[in-house]
mmCIF file of C-alpha atoms in Angstrom:
data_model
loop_
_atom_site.group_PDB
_atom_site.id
_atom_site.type_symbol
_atom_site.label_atom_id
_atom_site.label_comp_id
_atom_site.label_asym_id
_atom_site.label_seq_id
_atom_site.Cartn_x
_atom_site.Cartn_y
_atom_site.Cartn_z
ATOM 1 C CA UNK A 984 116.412 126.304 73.372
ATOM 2 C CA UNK A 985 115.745 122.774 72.130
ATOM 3 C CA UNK A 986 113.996 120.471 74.134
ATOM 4 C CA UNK A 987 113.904 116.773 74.114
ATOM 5 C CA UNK A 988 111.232 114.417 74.807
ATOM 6 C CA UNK A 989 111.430 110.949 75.744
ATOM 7 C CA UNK A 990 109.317 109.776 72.630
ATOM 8 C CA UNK A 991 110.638 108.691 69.107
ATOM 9 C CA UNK A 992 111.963 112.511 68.728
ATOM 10 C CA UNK A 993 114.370 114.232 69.729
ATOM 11 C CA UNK A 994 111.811 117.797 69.780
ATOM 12 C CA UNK A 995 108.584 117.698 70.922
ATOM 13 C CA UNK A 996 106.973 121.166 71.305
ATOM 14 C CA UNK A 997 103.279 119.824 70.875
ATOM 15 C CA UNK A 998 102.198 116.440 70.086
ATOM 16 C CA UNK A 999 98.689 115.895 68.477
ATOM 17 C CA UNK A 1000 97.254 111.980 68.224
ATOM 18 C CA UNK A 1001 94.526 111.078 65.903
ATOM 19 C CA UNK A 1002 92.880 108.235 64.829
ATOM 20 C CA UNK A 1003 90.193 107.476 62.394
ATOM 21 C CA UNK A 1004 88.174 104.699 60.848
ATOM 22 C CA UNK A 1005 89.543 103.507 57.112
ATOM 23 C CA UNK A 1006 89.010 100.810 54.402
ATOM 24 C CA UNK A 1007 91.929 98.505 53.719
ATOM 25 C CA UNK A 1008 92.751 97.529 50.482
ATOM 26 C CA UNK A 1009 95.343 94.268 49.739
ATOM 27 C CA UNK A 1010 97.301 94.606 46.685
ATOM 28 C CA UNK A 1011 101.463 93.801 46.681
ATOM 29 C CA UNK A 1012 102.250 94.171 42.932
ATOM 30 C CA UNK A 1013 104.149 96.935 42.356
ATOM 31 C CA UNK A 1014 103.081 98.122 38.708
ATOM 32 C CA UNK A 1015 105.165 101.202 36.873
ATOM 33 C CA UNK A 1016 103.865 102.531 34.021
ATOM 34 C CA UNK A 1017 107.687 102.155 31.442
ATOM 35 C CA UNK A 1018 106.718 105.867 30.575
ATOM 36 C CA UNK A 1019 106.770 107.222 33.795
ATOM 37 C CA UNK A 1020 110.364 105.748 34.961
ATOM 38 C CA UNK A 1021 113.936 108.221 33.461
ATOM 39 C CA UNK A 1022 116.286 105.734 32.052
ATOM 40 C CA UNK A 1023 120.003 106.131 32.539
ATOM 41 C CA UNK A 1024 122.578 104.123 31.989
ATOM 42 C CA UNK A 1025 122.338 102.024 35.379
ATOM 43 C CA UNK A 1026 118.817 101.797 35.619
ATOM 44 C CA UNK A 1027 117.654 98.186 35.099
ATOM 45 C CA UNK A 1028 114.576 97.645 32.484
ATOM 46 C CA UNK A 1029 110.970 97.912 33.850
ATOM 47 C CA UNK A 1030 110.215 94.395 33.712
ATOM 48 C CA UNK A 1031 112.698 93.919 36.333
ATOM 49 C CA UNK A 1032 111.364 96.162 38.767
ATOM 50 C CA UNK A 1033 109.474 93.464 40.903
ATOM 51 C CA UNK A 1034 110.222 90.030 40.861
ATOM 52 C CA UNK A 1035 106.807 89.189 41.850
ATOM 53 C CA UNK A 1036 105.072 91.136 39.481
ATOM 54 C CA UNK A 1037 102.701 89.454 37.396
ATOM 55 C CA UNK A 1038 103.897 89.804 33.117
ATOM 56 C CA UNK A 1039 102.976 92.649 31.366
ATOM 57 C CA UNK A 1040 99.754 92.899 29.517
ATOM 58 C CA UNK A 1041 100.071 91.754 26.213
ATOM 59 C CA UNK A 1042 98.639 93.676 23.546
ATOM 60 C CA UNK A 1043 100.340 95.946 20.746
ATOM 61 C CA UNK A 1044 102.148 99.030 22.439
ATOM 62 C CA UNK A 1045 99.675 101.602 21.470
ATOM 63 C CA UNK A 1046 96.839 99.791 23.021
ATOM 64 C CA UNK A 1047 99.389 99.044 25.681
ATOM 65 C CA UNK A 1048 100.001 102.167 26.724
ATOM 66 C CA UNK A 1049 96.399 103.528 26.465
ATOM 67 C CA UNK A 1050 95.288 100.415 29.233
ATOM 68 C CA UNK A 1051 98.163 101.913 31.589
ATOM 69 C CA UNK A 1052 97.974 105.264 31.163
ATOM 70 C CA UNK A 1053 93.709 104.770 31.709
ATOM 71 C CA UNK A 1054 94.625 102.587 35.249
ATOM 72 C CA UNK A 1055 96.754 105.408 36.482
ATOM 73 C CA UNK A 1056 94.516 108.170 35.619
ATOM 74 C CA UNK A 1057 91.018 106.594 37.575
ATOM 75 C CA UNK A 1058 93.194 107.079 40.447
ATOM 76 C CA UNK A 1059 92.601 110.952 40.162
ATOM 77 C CA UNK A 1060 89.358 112.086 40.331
ATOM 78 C CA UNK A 1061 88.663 114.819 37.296
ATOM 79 C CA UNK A 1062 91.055 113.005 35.002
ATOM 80 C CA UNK A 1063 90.025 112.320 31.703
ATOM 81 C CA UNK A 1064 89.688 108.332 31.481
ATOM 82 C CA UNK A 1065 92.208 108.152 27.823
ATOM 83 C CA UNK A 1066 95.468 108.320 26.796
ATOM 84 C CA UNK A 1067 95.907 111.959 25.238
ATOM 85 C CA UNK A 1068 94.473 113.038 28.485
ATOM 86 C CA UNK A 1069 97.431 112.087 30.755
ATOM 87 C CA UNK A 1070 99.483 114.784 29.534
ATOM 88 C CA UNK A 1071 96.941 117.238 30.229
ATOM 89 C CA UNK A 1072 95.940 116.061 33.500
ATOM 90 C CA UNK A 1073 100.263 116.206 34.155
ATOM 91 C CA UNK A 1074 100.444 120.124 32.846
ATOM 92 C CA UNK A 1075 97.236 120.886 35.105
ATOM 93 C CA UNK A 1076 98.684 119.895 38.447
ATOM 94 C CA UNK A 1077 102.012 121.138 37.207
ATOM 95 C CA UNK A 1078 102.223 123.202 34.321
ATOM 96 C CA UNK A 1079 105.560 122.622 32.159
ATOM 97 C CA UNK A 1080 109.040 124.619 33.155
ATOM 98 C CA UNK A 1081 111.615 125.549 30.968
ATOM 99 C CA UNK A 1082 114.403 122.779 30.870
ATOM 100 C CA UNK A 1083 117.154 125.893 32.169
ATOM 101 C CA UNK A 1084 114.642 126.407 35.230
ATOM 102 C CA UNK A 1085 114.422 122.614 35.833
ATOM 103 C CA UNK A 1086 117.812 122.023 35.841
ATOM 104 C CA UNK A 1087 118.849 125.440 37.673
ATOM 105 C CA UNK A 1088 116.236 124.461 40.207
ATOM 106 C CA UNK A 1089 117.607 120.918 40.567
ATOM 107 C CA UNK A 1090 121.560 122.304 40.997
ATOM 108 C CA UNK A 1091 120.752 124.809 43.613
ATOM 109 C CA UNK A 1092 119.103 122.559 45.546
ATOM 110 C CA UNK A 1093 122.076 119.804 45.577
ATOM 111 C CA UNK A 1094 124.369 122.758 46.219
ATOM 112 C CA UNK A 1095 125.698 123.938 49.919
ATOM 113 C CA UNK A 1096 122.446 126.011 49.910
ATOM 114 C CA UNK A 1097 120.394 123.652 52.131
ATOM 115 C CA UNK A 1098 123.547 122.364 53.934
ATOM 116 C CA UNK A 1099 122.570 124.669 57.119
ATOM 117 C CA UNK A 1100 118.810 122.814 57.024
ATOM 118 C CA UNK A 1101 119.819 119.474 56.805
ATOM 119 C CA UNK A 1102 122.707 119.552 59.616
ATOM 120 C CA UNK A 1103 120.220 121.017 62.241
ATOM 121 C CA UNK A 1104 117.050 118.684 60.854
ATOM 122 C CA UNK A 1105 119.285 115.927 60.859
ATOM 123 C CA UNK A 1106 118.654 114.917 64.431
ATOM 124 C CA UNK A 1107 115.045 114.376 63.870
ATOM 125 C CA UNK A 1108 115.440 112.614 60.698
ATOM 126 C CA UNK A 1109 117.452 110.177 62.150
ATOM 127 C CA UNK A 1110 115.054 109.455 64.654
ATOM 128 C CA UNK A 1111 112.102 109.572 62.258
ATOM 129 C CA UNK A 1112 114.109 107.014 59.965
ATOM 130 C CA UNK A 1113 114.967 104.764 62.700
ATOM 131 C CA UNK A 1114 111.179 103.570 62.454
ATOM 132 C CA UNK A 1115 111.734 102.125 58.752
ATOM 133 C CA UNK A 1116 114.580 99.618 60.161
ATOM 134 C CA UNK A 1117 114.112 96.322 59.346
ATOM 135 C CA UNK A 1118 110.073 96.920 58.463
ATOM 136 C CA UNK A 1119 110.308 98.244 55.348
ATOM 137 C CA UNK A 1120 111.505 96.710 51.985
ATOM 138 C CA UNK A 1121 109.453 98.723 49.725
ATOM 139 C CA UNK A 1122 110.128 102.794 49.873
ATOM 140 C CA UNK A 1123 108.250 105.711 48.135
ATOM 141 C CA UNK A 1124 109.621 109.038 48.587
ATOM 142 C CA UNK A 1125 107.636 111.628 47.188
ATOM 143 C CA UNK A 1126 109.352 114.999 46.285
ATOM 144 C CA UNK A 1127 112.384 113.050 46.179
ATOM 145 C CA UNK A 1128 114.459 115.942 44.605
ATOM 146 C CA UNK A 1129 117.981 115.278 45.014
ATOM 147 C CA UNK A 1130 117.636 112.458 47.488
ATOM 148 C CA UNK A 1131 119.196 114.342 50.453
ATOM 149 C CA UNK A 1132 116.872 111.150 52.684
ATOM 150 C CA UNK A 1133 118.825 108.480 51.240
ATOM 151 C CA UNK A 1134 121.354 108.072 53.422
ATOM 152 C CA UNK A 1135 118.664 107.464 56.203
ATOM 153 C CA UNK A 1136 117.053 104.715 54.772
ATOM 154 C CA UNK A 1137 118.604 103.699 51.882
ATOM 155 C CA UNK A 1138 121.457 101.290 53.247
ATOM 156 C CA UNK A 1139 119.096 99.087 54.970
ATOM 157 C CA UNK A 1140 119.179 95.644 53.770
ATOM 158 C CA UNK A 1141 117.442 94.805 50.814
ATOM 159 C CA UNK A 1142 115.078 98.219 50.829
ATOM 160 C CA UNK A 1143 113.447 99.171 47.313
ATOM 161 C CA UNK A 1144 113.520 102.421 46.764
ATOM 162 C CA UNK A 1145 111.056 104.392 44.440
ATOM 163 C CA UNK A 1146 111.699 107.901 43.981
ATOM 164 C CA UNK A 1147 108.981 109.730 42.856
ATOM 165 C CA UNK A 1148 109.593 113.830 41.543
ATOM 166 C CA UNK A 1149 108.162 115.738 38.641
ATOM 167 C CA UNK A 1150 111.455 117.755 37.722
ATOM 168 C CA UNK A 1151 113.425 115.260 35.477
ATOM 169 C CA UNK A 1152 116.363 116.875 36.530
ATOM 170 C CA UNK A 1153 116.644 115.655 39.692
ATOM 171 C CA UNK A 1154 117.552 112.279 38.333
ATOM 172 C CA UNK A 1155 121.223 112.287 38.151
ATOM 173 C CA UNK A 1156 121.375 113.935 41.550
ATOM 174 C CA UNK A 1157 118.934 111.504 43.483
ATOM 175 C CA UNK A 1158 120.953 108.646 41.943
ATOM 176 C CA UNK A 1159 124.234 109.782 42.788
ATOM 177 C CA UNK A 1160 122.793 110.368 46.499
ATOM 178 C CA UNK A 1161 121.197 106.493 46.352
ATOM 179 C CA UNK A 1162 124.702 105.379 45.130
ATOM 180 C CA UNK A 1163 126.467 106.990 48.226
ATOM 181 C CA UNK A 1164 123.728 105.874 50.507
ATOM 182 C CA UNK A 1165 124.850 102.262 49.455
ATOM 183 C CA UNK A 1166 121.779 101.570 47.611
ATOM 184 C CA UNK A 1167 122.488 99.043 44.902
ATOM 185 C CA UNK A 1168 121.565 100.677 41.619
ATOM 186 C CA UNK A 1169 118.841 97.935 40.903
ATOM 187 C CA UNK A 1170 117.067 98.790 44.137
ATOM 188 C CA UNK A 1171 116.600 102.211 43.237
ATOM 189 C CA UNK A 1172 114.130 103.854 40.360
ATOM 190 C CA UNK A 1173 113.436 107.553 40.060
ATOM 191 C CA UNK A 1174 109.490 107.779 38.396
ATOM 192 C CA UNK A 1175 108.995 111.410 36.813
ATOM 193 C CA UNK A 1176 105.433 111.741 38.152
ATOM 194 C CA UNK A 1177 103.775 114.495 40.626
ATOM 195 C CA UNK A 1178 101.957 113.361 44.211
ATOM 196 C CA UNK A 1179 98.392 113.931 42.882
ATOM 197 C CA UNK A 1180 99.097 110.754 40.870
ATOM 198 C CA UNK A 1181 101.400 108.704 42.063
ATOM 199 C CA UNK A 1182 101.813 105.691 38.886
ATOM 200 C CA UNK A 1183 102.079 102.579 42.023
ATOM 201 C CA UNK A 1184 99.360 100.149 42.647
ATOM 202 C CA UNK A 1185 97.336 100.652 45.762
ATOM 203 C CA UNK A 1186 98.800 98.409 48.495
ATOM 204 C CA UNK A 1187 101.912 98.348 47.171
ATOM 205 C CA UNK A 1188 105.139 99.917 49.685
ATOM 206 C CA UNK A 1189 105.584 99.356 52.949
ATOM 207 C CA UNK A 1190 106.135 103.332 53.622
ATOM 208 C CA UNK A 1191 106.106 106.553 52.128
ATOM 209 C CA UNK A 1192 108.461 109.623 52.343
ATOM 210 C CA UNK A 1193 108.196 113.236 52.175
ATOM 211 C CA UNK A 1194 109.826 115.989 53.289
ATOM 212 C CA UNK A 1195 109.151 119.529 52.187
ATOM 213 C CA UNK A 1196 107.094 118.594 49.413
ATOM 214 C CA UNK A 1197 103.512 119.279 50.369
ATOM 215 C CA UNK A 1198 104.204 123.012 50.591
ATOM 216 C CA UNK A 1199 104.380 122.749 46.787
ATOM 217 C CA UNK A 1200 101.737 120.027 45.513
ATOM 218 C CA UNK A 1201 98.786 122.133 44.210
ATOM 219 C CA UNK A 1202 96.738 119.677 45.722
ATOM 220 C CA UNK A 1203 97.356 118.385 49.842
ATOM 221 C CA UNK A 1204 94.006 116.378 49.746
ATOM 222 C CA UNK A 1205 94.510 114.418 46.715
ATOM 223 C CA UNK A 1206 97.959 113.791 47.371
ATOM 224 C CA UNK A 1207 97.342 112.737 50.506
ATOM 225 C CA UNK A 1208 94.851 110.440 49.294
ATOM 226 C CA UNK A 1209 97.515 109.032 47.233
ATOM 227 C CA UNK A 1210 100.106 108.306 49.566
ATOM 228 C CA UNK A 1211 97.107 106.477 51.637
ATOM 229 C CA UNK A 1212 96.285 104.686 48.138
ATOM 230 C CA UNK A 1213 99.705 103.226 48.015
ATOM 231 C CA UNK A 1214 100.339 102.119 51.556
ATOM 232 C CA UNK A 1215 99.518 98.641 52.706
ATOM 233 C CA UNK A 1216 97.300 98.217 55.665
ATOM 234 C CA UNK A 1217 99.290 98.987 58.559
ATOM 235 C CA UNK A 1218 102.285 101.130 56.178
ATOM 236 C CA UNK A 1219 103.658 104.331 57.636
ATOM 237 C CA UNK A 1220 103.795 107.720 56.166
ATOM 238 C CA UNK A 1221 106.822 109.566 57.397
ATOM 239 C CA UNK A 1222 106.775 113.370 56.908
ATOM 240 C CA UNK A 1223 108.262 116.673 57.452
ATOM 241 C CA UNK A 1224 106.536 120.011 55.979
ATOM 242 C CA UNK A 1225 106.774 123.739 57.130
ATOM 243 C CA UNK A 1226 103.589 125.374 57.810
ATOM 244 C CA UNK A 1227 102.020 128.349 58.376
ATOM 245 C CA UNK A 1228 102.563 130.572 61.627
ATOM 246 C CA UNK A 1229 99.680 131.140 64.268
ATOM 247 C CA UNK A 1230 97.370 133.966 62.826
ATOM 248 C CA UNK A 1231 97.790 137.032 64.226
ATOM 249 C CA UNK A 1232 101.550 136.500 65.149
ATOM 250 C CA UNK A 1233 104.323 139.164 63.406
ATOM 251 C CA UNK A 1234 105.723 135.532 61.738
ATOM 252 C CA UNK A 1235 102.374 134.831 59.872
ATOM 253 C CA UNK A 1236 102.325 138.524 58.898
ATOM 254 C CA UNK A 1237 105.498 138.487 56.869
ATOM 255 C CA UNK A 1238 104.748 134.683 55.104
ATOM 256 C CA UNK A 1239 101.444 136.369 53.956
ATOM 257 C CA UNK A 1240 103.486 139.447 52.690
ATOM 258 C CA UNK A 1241 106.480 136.951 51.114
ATOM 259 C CA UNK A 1242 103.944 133.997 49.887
ATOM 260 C CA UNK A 1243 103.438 135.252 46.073
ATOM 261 C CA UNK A 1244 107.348 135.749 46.032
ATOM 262 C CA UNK A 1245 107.917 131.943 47.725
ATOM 263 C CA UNK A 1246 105.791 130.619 45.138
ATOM 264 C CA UNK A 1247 107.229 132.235 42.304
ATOM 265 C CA UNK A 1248 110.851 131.471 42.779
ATOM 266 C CA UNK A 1249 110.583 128.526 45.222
ATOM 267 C CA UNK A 1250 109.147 126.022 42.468
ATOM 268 C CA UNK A 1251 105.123 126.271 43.950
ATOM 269 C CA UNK A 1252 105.818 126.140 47.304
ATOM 270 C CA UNK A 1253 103.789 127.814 49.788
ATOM 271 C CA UNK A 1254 104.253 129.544 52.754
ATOM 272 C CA UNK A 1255 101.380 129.631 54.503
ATOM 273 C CA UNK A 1256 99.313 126.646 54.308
ATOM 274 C CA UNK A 1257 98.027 124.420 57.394
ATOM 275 C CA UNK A 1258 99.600 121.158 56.261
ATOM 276 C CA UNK A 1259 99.417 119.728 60.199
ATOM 277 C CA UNK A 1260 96.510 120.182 60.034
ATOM 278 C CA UNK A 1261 95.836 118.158 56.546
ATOM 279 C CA UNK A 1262 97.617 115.318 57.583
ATOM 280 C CA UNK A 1263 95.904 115.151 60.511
ATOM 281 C CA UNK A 1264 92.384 115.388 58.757
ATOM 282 C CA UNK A 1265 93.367 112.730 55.665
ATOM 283 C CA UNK A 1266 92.025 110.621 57.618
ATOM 284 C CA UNK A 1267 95.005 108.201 58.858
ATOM 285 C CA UNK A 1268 94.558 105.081 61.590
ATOM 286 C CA UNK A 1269 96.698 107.478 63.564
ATOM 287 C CA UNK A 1270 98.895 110.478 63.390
ATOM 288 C CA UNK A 1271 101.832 111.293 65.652
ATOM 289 C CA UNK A 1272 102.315 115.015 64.957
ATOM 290 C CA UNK A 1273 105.180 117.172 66.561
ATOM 291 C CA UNK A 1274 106.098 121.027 66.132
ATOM 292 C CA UNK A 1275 109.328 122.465 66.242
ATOM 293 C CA UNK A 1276 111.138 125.630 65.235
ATOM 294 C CA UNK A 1277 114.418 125.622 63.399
ATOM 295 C CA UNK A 1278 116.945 128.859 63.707
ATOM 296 C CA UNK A 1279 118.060 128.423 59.854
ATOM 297 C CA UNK A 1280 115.092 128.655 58.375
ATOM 298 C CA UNK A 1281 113.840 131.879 59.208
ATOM 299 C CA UNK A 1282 110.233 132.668 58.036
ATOM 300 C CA UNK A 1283 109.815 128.857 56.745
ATOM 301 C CA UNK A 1284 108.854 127.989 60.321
ATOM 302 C CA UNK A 1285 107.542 126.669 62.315
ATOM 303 C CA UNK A 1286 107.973 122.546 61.066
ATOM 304 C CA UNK A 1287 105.981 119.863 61.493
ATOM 305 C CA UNK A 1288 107.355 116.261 61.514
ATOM 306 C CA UNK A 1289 106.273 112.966 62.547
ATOM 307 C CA UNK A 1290 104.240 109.512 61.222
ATOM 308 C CA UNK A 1291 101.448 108.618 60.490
ATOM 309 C CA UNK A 1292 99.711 105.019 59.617
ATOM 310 C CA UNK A 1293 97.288 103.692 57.196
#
C-alpha cells in the first residue's frame, strides 16, 4: 500500500536530511566543446548555444581543439592533460559498443518496455519536477537516454535543455521526446559525453537531472562530483536511482545472484550498489532523500528519489 506524505512527494517511506559545508564557485558561461554535441538536421550550430557566451578562442582548429579538449579533461582527476588522451580517458569509463548494441539498446528502451515504470513513477516525478518551475532556465539531464523526463520539464518557458548520454543513439529519440514536450528545437542539445566528465563549465545550469543512471556510471563519486561542478551555488540536483536491498533480506540475496547478468545485458548497470547512500555522502548543502518500493520493478527495488542542493 502506498502512502502519502504531506511533503513535496507523494511517497515517503523514510526521509534522510543532510547538510554539509561546500565551496562555491561563480561561473554562468555555458561552454560545449563542438565535438562533444550530435548534429542533426535541427540542431542549431555551437556558437549559438548561449547568447552570453563569450567568442570562441581563436587559434587554428588543431590547436583549438587540443585547448578544449585539455579544459574538459582537468576536470577528471587521472586524465591525461592532451588531446589524444580524451579518447582514452572516454573508452576507460566506458569502453566502446558495437553500433547494433547501441542502437538495439536505444530502441528497446523507447519501446512499450518501460511503459509499466514510468506510469506508476510518474506520480513522483511530477512532484519532483514541480520544483524546477519557474527557477530553472538552464537544464542538464544526465543519462538522458530517450528523454522519457521531458515532458516534465521541458515545456516550461524559456528552459535550456542539455542532454547529456554516451550512446549516440539515443539522439533521435531524446529529440523527438523534446519536440513533443514542446521544447523548441534551439533550446534543446543532446552532448555525447558520460557523467564522469560532463563537457559544461562549472557554475553553469541552474539544475541537474538523473534518473536511473547512476546504477550504470562506473564511477558514483566522480560523477557526483561533476554534477556538483556544474551547479551554481544554490542549483538543485534532482534524482531517482534503484539501490541495493537491506543485507541479509531474500531481495538482496537474489540482486547479488542476478548482478553479473544486470550488468551484462542492462548496459553497466548495477544492482546492488548503495547510491542513497552516495548522494547523501557527496557532500551536498542538503539532501532530501525518500525510499519507496515500486510493484513493476521487481528485484530493481527498492528506489530512491528526491533533491538535493549545491
Amino acid at each position: 500500500m502506498i502512502l502519502h506524505s504531506p511533503s513535496l512527494f507523494p511517497q515517503n517511506h523514510s526521509t534522510a536530511l543532510c547538510s554539509s559545508s561546500h565551496n562555491d564557485t561563480s561561473s554562468s558561461a555555458v561552454s560545449i566543446p563542438s565535438h562533444y554535441v550530435i548534429k542533426q538536421s535541427n540542431s542549431i550550430r555551437l556558437n549559438k548555444i548561449n547568447k552570453d557566451e563569450a567568442k570562441p578562442f581563436r587559434c587554428c582548429s588543431c590547436g583549438r581543439r587540443h585547448f578544449l579538449e585539455t579544459s574538459l579533461l582537468s576536470a577528471v582527476s587521472d586524465a591525461p592533460a592532451n588531446a589524444s588522451g580524451y579518447k582514452a580517458t572516454m573508452n576507460k569509463v566506458r569502453p566502446p559498443r558495437p553500433d547494433w548494441y547501441e542502437e538495439l539498446y536505444a530502441s528497446v528502451l523507447n519501446s512499450d518496455m518501460m511503459n509499466s515504470y514510468e506510469a506508476e513513477i510518474a506520480a513522483y516525478k511530477s512532484q519532483l519536477f514541480a520544483n524546477l518551475r519557474g527557477k530553472a532556465k538552464k537544464v542538464l539531464e544526465i543519462g538522458i537516454g530517450t528523454g522519457p523526463n521531458l515532458k516534465y520539464y521541458g515545456n516550461d518557458d524559456d528552459v535550456e535543455v542539455f542532454g547529456v548520454d554516451p550512446n549516440g543513439k539515443m539522439v533521435k529519440y531524446a529529440q523527438k521526446a523534446a519536440e513533443a514536450a514542446g521544447l523548441p528545437p534551439a533550446n534543446f542539445k543532446f552532448i555525447q559525453a558520460v557523467g564522469e566528465a560532463i563537457p559544461l563549465s562549472d557554475a553553469s545550469v541552474d539544475a541537474v537531472v538523473g534518473t536511473l543512471v547512476l546504477c550504470s556510471v562506473t564511477n558514483v563519486d566522480q560523477t557526483l562530483q561533476e554534477v556538483k561542478r556544474v551547479l551554481r551555488p544554490g542549483g538543485l540536483y534532482l534524482f531517482v536511482e534503484h539501490v541495493a536491498a537491506k543485507e541479509g533480506t531474500f531481495l538482496r540475496f537474489v540482486q547479488n545472484l542476478l548482478d553479473p547478468l544486470q550488468q551484462t545485458v542492462a548496459d553497466g548497470c548495477h544492482l546492488t550498489r548503495e547510491t542513497g547512500k552516495k548522494i547523501s555522502e557527496a557532500g551536498f548543502s542538503g539532501v532530501d532523500l525518500n525510499t519507496t518500493f515500486l510493484s513493476k520493478t521487481a528485484f530493481i527495488n527498492p528506489q530512491v528519489y528526491g533533491i538535493a542542493s549545491k
